GROMACS .gro file of C-alpha atoms in nm:
model
  293
    1MET     CA    1   3.353  -0.886  -0.162
    2HIS     CA    2   3.200  -0.684   0.121
    3VAL     CA    3   3.025  -0.362   0.021
    4TYR     CA    4   3.048  -0.088   0.283
    5PHE     CA    5   2.779   0.176   0.306
    6THR     CA    6   2.842   0.511   0.138
    7GLU     CA    7   2.606   0.781   0.018
    8GLU     CA    8   2.690   0.709  -0.343
    9GLY     CA    9   2.675   0.331  -0.303
   10SER     CA   10   2.384   0.307  -0.060
   11VAL     CA   11   2.158   0.103  -0.290
   12GLU     CA   12   2.427  -0.153  -0.370
   13ALA     CA   13   2.521  -0.184  -0.002
   14VAL     CA   14   2.165  -0.255   0.111
   15ASN     CA   15   2.067  -0.486  -0.173
   16ALA     CA   16   2.387  -0.687  -0.138
   17ARG     CA   17   2.266  -0.805   0.203
   18MET     CA   18   1.976  -1.006   0.057
   19GLY     CA   19   2.014  -1.382   0.078
   20LYS     CA   20   2.069  -1.598  -0.229
   21ASP     CA   21   1.785  -1.843  -0.160
   22ILE     CA   22   1.494  -1.602  -0.117
   23SER     CA   23   1.192  -1.572  -0.344
   24PRO     CA   24   1.299  -1.425  -0.680
   25ARG     CA   25   0.989  -1.205  -0.689
   26LEU     CA   26   1.059  -1.077  -0.336
   27ALA     CA   27   1.417  -1.000  -0.438
   28THR     CA   28   1.298  -0.805  -0.744
   29VAL     CA   29   1.037  -0.605  -0.553
   30MET     CA   30   1.260  -0.521  -0.257
   31ALA     CA   31   1.562  -0.431  -0.470
   32SER     CA   32   1.350  -0.187  -0.669
   33LEU     CA   33   1.190  -0.047  -0.353
   34VAL     CA   34   1.531   0.023  -0.201
   35LYS     CA   35   1.655   0.176  -0.527
   36HIS     CA   36   1.364   0.420  -0.559
   37LEU     CA   37   1.342   0.499  -0.186
   38HIS     CA   38   1.709   0.593  -0.173
   39ALA     CA   39   1.676   0.791  -0.499
   40PHE     CA   40   1.389   0.989  -0.344
   41ALA     CA   41   1.595   1.081  -0.036
   42LYS     CA   42   1.891   1.185  -0.252
   43GLU     CA   43   1.679   1.385  -0.497
   44VAL     CA   44   1.516   1.600  -0.228
   45GLU     CA   45   1.819   1.586   0.006
   46LEU     CA   46   1.592   1.479   0.289
   47THR     CA   47   1.680   1.637   0.623
   48GLN     CA   48   1.687   1.448   0.950
   49GLU     CA   49   1.405   1.665   1.084
   50GLU     CA   50   1.191   1.586   0.779
   51TRP     CA   51   1.251   1.213   0.813
   52ASP     CA   52   1.162   1.231   1.184
   53ILE     CA   53   0.833   1.395   1.084
   54GLY     CA   54   0.782   1.118   0.830
   55ILE     CA   55   0.843   0.847   1.091
   56ASP     CA   56   0.601   1.018   1.329
   57PHE     CA   57   0.339   1.039   1.051
   58LEU     CA   58   0.370   0.667   0.971
   59THR     CA   59   0.360   0.579   1.342
   60LYS     CA   60   0.038   0.777   1.395
   61THR     CA   61  -0.110   0.626   1.077
   62GLY     CA   62  -0.057   0.279   1.222
   63GLN     CA   63  -0.185   0.372   1.565
   64ILE     CA   64  -0.522   0.495   1.434
   65CYS     CA   65  -0.585   0.172   1.240
   66SER     CA   66  -0.847  -0.065   1.378
   67ALA     CA   67  -1.084  -0.337   1.264
   68GLU     CA   68  -1.318  -0.062   1.143
   69ARG     CA   69  -1.060   0.178   1.001
   70GLN     CA   70  -0.757   0.126   0.777
   71GLU     CA   71  -0.563   0.451   0.759
   72PHE     CA   72  -0.287   0.301   0.543
   73ILE     CA   73  -0.541   0.216   0.272
   74LEU     CA   74  -0.665   0.575   0.300
   75LEU     CA   75  -0.306   0.692   0.255
   76SER     CA   76  -0.260   0.468  -0.048
   77ASP     CA   77  -0.589   0.595  -0.193
   78THR     CA   78  -0.512   0.964  -0.150
   79LEU     CA   79  -0.165   0.928  -0.303
   80GLY     CA   80  -0.318   0.768  -0.612
   81PHE     CA   81  -0.130   0.447  -0.543
   82SER     CA   82  -0.440   0.230  -0.503
   83MET     CA   83  -0.567   0.344  -0.842
   84LEU     CA   84  -0.228   0.281  -1.002
   85VAL     CA   85  -0.208  -0.076  -0.871
   86ASP     CA   86  -0.569  -0.132  -0.980
   87ALA     CA   87  -0.492   0.000  -1.331
   88ILE     CA   88  -0.184  -0.221  -1.366
   89ASN     CA   89  -0.381  -0.529  -1.265
   90ASN     CA   90  -0.696  -0.460  -1.468
   91ARG     CA   91  -0.584  -0.365  -1.820
   92ARG     CA   92  -0.870  -0.429  -2.061
   93PRO     CA   93  -0.953  -0.379  -2.428
   94THR     CA   94  -1.086  -0.041  -2.529
   95GLY     CA   95  -1.460  -0.026  -2.470
   96ALA     CA   96  -1.469  -0.274  -2.183
   97THR     CA   97  -1.596  -0.133  -1.855
   98GLU     CA   98  -1.308   0.012  -1.659
   99ASN     CA   99  -1.225  -0.071  -1.300
  100THR     CA  100  -1.185   0.175  -1.017
  101VAL     CA  101  -1.110   0.144  -0.645
  102PHE     CA  102  -1.314  -0.105  -0.444
  103GLY     CA  103  -1.357   0.118  -0.140
  104PRO     CA  104  -1.381   0.009   0.223
  105PHE     CA  105  -1.759  -0.022   0.258
  106HIS     CA  106  -1.852  -0.335   0.061
  107VAL     CA  107  -2.027  -0.606   0.264
  108ASP     CA  108  -2.044  -0.967   0.148
  109GLY     CA  109  -2.380  -1.141   0.132
  110ALA     CA  110  -2.612  -0.854   0.045
  111PRO     CA  111  -2.968  -0.975  -0.022
  112ILE     CA  112  -3.053  -1.096  -0.371
  113ARG     CA  113  -3.345  -0.880  -0.479
  114GLU     CA  114  -3.599  -0.886  -0.760
  115HIS     CA  115  -3.528  -0.668  -1.061
  116GLY     CA  116  -3.686  -0.325  -1.026
  117SER     CA  117  -3.704  -0.343  -0.647
  118SER     CA  118  -3.574  -0.073  -0.414
  119ILE     CA  119  -3.251  -0.102  -0.217
  120THR     CA  120  -3.325   0.212  -0.014
  121LEU     CA  121  -3.464   0.124   0.328
  122ASP     CA  122  -3.440   0.452   0.518
  123GLY     CA  123  -3.676   0.651   0.295
  124LYS     CA  124  -3.422   0.930   0.241
  125GLY     CA  125  -3.289   1.084  -0.078
  126GLU     CA  126  -3.396   1.150  -0.434
  127THR     CA  127  -3.518   0.830  -0.598
  128CYS     CA  128  -3.326   0.701  -0.899
  129LEU     CA  129  -3.390   0.408  -1.133
  130TYR     CA  130  -3.069   0.230  -1.232
  131GLU     CA  131  -3.094   0.003  -1.533
  132GLY     CA  132  -2.894  -0.145  -1.816
  133ARG     CA  133  -2.741  -0.467  -1.941
  134VAL     CA  134  -2.441  -0.684  -1.872
  135ILE     CA  135  -2.290  -0.772  -2.211
  136ASP     CA  136  -1.972  -0.908  -2.367
  137LEU     CA  137  -1.742  -0.732  -2.612
  138HIS     CA  138  -1.968  -0.831  -2.902
  139GLY     CA  139  -2.276  -0.679  -2.736
  140GLU     CA  140  -2.422  -1.019  -2.650
  141PRO     CA  141  -2.610  -1.041  -2.317
  142ILE     CA  142  -2.451  -1.233  -2.030
  143GLU     CA  143  -2.693  -1.451  -1.837
  144GLY     CA  144  -2.634  -1.528  -1.471
  145ALA     CA  145  -2.416  -1.225  -1.399
  146ILE     CA  146  -2.441  -1.098  -1.041
  147VAL     CA  147  -2.464  -0.720  -1.010
  148ASP     CA  148  -2.374  -0.631  -0.650
  149VAL     CA  149  -2.451  -0.265  -0.570
  150TRP     CA  150  -2.407  -0.031  -0.275
  151SER     CA  151  -2.405   0.342  -0.205
  152ASP     CA  152  -2.411   0.601   0.069
  153ASN     CA  153  -2.741   0.741   0.191
  154ALA     CA  154  -2.869   1.094   0.139
  155ASP     CA  155  -2.659   1.214   0.434
  156GLY     CA  156  -2.337   1.080   0.279
  157PHE     CA  157  -2.292   0.777   0.509
  158TYR     CA  158  -2.291   0.402   0.439
  159ASP     CA  159  -2.499   0.178   0.662
  160VAL     CA  160  -2.187   0.021   0.820
  161GLN     CA  161  -2.079   0.369   0.932
  162GLN     CA  162  -2.406   0.419   1.121
  163PRO     CA  163  -2.507   0.088   1.278
  164GLY     CA  164  -2.828   0.134   1.468
  165LEU     CA  165  -2.909   0.453   1.280
  166GLN     CA  166  -2.947   0.306   0.932
  167PRO     CA  167  -3.132  -0.020   0.861
  168LYS     CA  168  -2.905  -0.316   0.785
  169TRP     CA  169  -2.849  -0.354   0.409
  170ASN     CA  170  -2.963   0.001   0.345
  171ASN     CA  171  -2.876   0.095  -0.015
  172ARG     CA  172  -2.735  -0.251  -0.087
  173GLY     CA  173  -2.848  -0.543  -0.297
  174ARG     CA  174  -2.757  -0.807  -0.554
  175PHE     CA  175  -2.931  -0.869  -0.884
  176VAL     CA  176  -2.892  -1.170  -1.115
  177THR     CA  177  -2.929  -1.115  -1.489
  178GLY     CA  178  -3.154  -1.332  -1.704
  179SER     CA  179  -3.111  -1.435  -2.066
  180ASP     CA  180  -3.149  -1.071  -2.177
  181GLY     CA  181  -2.858  -0.960  -1.954
  182LYS     CA  182  -3.070  -0.684  -1.802
  183TYR     CA  183  -3.057  -0.548  -1.448
  184SER     CA  184  -3.265  -0.278  -1.282
  185PHE     CA  185  -3.313  -0.146  -0.931
  186VAL     CA  186  -3.429   0.165  -0.751
  187GLY     CA  187  -3.187   0.347  -0.525
  188ILE     CA  188  -3.112   0.710  -0.456
  189LYS     CA  189  -2.917   0.966  -0.651
  190PRO     CA  190  -2.599   0.946  -0.441
  191VAL     CA  191  -2.432   1.248  -0.283
  192SER     CA  192  -2.073   1.361  -0.244
  193TYR     CA  193  -1.905   1.290   0.088
  194PRO     CA  194  -1.568   1.336   0.261
  195ILE     CA  195  -1.340   1.046   0.344
  196PRO     CA  196  -1.245   1.026   0.716
  197ASP     CA  197  -1.018   1.328   0.762
  198ASP     CA  198  -0.974   1.336   1.139
  199GLY     CA  199  -0.645   1.143   1.131
  200PRO     CA  200  -0.294   1.174   0.987
  201VAL     CA  201  -0.412   1.140   0.626
  202GLY     CA  202  -0.664   1.421   0.671
  203GLN     CA  203  -0.390   1.637   0.820
  204MET     CA  204  -0.168   1.556   0.522
  205LEU     CA  205  -0.442   1.662   0.280
  206GLY     CA  206  -0.483   1.989   0.470
  207HIS     CA  207  -0.109   2.065   0.452
  208LEU     CA  208  -0.120   1.992   0.077
  209GLY     CA  209  -0.415   2.226   0.019
  210ARG     CA  210  -0.638   1.936  -0.084
  211HIS     CA  211  -0.999   1.862   0.010
  212PRO     CA  212  -1.117   1.519   0.137
  213TYR     CA  213  -1.425   1.482  -0.086
  214ARG     CA  214  -1.533   1.205  -0.320
  215PRO     CA  215  -1.781   1.284  -0.599
  216ALA     CA  216  -2.123   1.117  -0.580
  217HIS     CA  217  -2.115   0.758  -0.706
  218MET     CA  218  -2.285   0.420  -0.706
  219HIS     CA  219  -2.065   0.114  -0.640
  220TYR     CA  220  -2.080  -0.200  -0.854
  221LEU     CA  221  -1.920  -0.543  -0.829
  222VAL     CA  222  -2.015  -0.741  -1.140
  223THR     CA  223  -1.922  -1.108  -1.167
  224ALA     CA  224  -2.008  -1.381  -1.416
  225PRO     CA  225  -1.859  -1.727  -1.484
  226GLY     CA  226  -1.591  -1.709  -1.751
  227PHE     CA  227  -1.550  -1.331  -1.730
  228GLN     CA  228  -1.315  -1.095  -1.549
  229LYS     CA  229  -1.460  -0.944  -1.232
  230VAL     CA  230  -1.556  -0.576  -1.268
  231VAL     CA  231  -1.511  -0.354  -0.961
  232THR     CA  232  -1.626  -0.005  -1.048
  233HIS     CA  233  -1.843   0.300  -0.977
  234THR     CA  234  -2.072   0.511  -1.188
  235PHE     CA  235  -2.036   0.881  -1.115
  236VAL     CA  236  -2.299   1.154  -1.124
  237GLY     CA  237  -2.225   1.388  -1.413
  238GLY     CA  238  -2.184   1.751  -1.311
  239ASP     CA  239  -2.067   1.669  -0.958
  240PRO     CA  240  -1.832   1.947  -0.840
  241TYR     CA  241  -1.568   1.696  -0.730
  242LEU     CA  242  -1.543   1.491  -1.050
  243GLU     CA  243  -1.212   1.649  -1.146
  244SER     CA  244  -1.066   1.649  -0.795
  245ASP     CA  245  -1.175   1.316  -0.643
  246THR     CA  246  -0.950   1.280  -0.340
  247VAL     CA  247  -0.878   0.912  -0.422
  248PHE     CA  248  -0.844   0.966  -0.802
  249GLY     CA  249  -1.118   0.711  -0.874
  250VAL     CA  250  -1.296   0.893  -1.158
  251LYS     CA  251  -1.253   0.774  -1.516
  252GLU     CA  252  -1.425   0.951  -1.803
  253THR     CA  253  -1.605   0.635  -1.919
  254LEU     CA  254  -1.760   0.591  -1.574
  255VAL     CA  255  -1.941   0.926  -1.564
  256ALA     CA  256  -2.297   0.807  -1.618
  257PRO     CA  257  -2.612   0.983  -1.737
  258PHE     CA  258  -2.847   1.091  -1.460
  259GLU     CA  259  -3.166   1.200  -1.633
  260HIS     CA  260  -3.440   1.385  -1.448
  261VAL     CA  261  -3.774   1.218  -1.526
  262ARG     CA  262  -4.133   1.238  -1.407
  263GLY     CA  263  -4.340   0.958  -1.265
  264ALA     CA  264  -4.255   0.694  -1.008
  265THR     CA  265  -3.888   0.788  -1.007
  266GLU     CA  266  -3.728   1.130  -1.010
  267TRP     CA  267  -3.407   1.022  -1.184
  268ARG     CA  268  -3.295   0.753  -1.426
  269SER     CA  269  -2.937   0.636  -1.473
  270PRO     CA  270  -2.876   0.390  -1.761
  271PHE     CA  271  -2.543   0.208  -1.784
  272ASP     CA  272  -2.427  -0.110  -1.958
  273PHE     CA  273  -2.143  -0.320  -1.820
  274VAL     CA  274  -1.915  -0.464  -2.088
  275MET     CA  275  -1.726  -0.767  -1.956
  276VAL     CA  276  -1.411  -0.934  -2.086
  277PRO     CA  277  -1.354  -1.312  -2.097
  278THR     CA  278  -1.118  -1.434  -1.826
  279ALA     CA  279  -0.842  -1.534  -2.069
  280ALA     CA  280  -0.884  -1.240  -2.309
  281PRO     CA  281  -0.565  -1.057  -2.412
  282VAL     CA  282  -0.537  -0.682  -2.369
  283GLY     CA  283  -0.600  -0.500  -2.696
  284ALA     CA  284  -0.757  -0.200  -2.861
  285ARG     CA  285  -1.060  -0.371  -3.007
  286GLU     CA  286  -1.380  -0.167  -3.008
  287PRO     CA  287  -1.691  -0.343  -2.874
  288ALA     CA  288  -2.021  -0.339  -3.056
  289HIS     CA  289  -2.202  -0.133  -2.790
  290ALA     CA  290  -2.133   0.179  -2.586
  291THR     CA  291  -2.153   0.167  -2.209
  292ALA     CA  292  -2.451   0.400  -2.163
  293SER     CA  293  -2.796   0.272  -2.257
   0.00000   0.00000   0.00000
């Protein structure tokens, strides 16, 4: 029986057009998308003028995208959608290190460096010693884990944002844990910085009365055979943007100690990464060790 389009029956009319032999997962996702999209328009009684503005916004968002800039990811990030998808796909037992957004500035193939060596090549910023262990849920060290790290420089820019101005691989490096599971490296105490706000997403934030800033953080990608990949940050405690991160990336367990010390380094930031076996079920089990050393 043919279903004609009406305001009340809009969802049924659209979803009835899907073919019978399409991917079941595609059918489920698209049917739900149509259902919630139509419910949104009905709930707010969207005007034609407002939808025209929406179409123009999406058009401009696409037009500003390039090989170096992905405005749609920025849109997803600032609406909290990236963090939601990440949370759904990375549920872990209580006490395991939590994920957060990957960010757009990771570069594959960073140099493998000796433990304790510096990743800062431009000589800027306040020096900070990062150290800790990579352990499992029982507190046992994980040997052969790769701790891939990267951060902005003291001016709030990543090296890929300033080619020719910053040395290649500035504030980047990879460290491989030994039998004790330990890692250590010297970087800088990172600084807060704004996401690119000169495009449609920045204009959206302005209209919403929101700022474009991310709190200071160090990025980590931790991998080890037989364990779930950890994509995360550690955040500088006391940063003014911790509670208003524009991409919603802060989790309480990821706010790390940054201790002011004397000697070769000005700061020290200890943090242990607690990894979960690849096939581990999600549960509420408490690990043997806390995340901060």
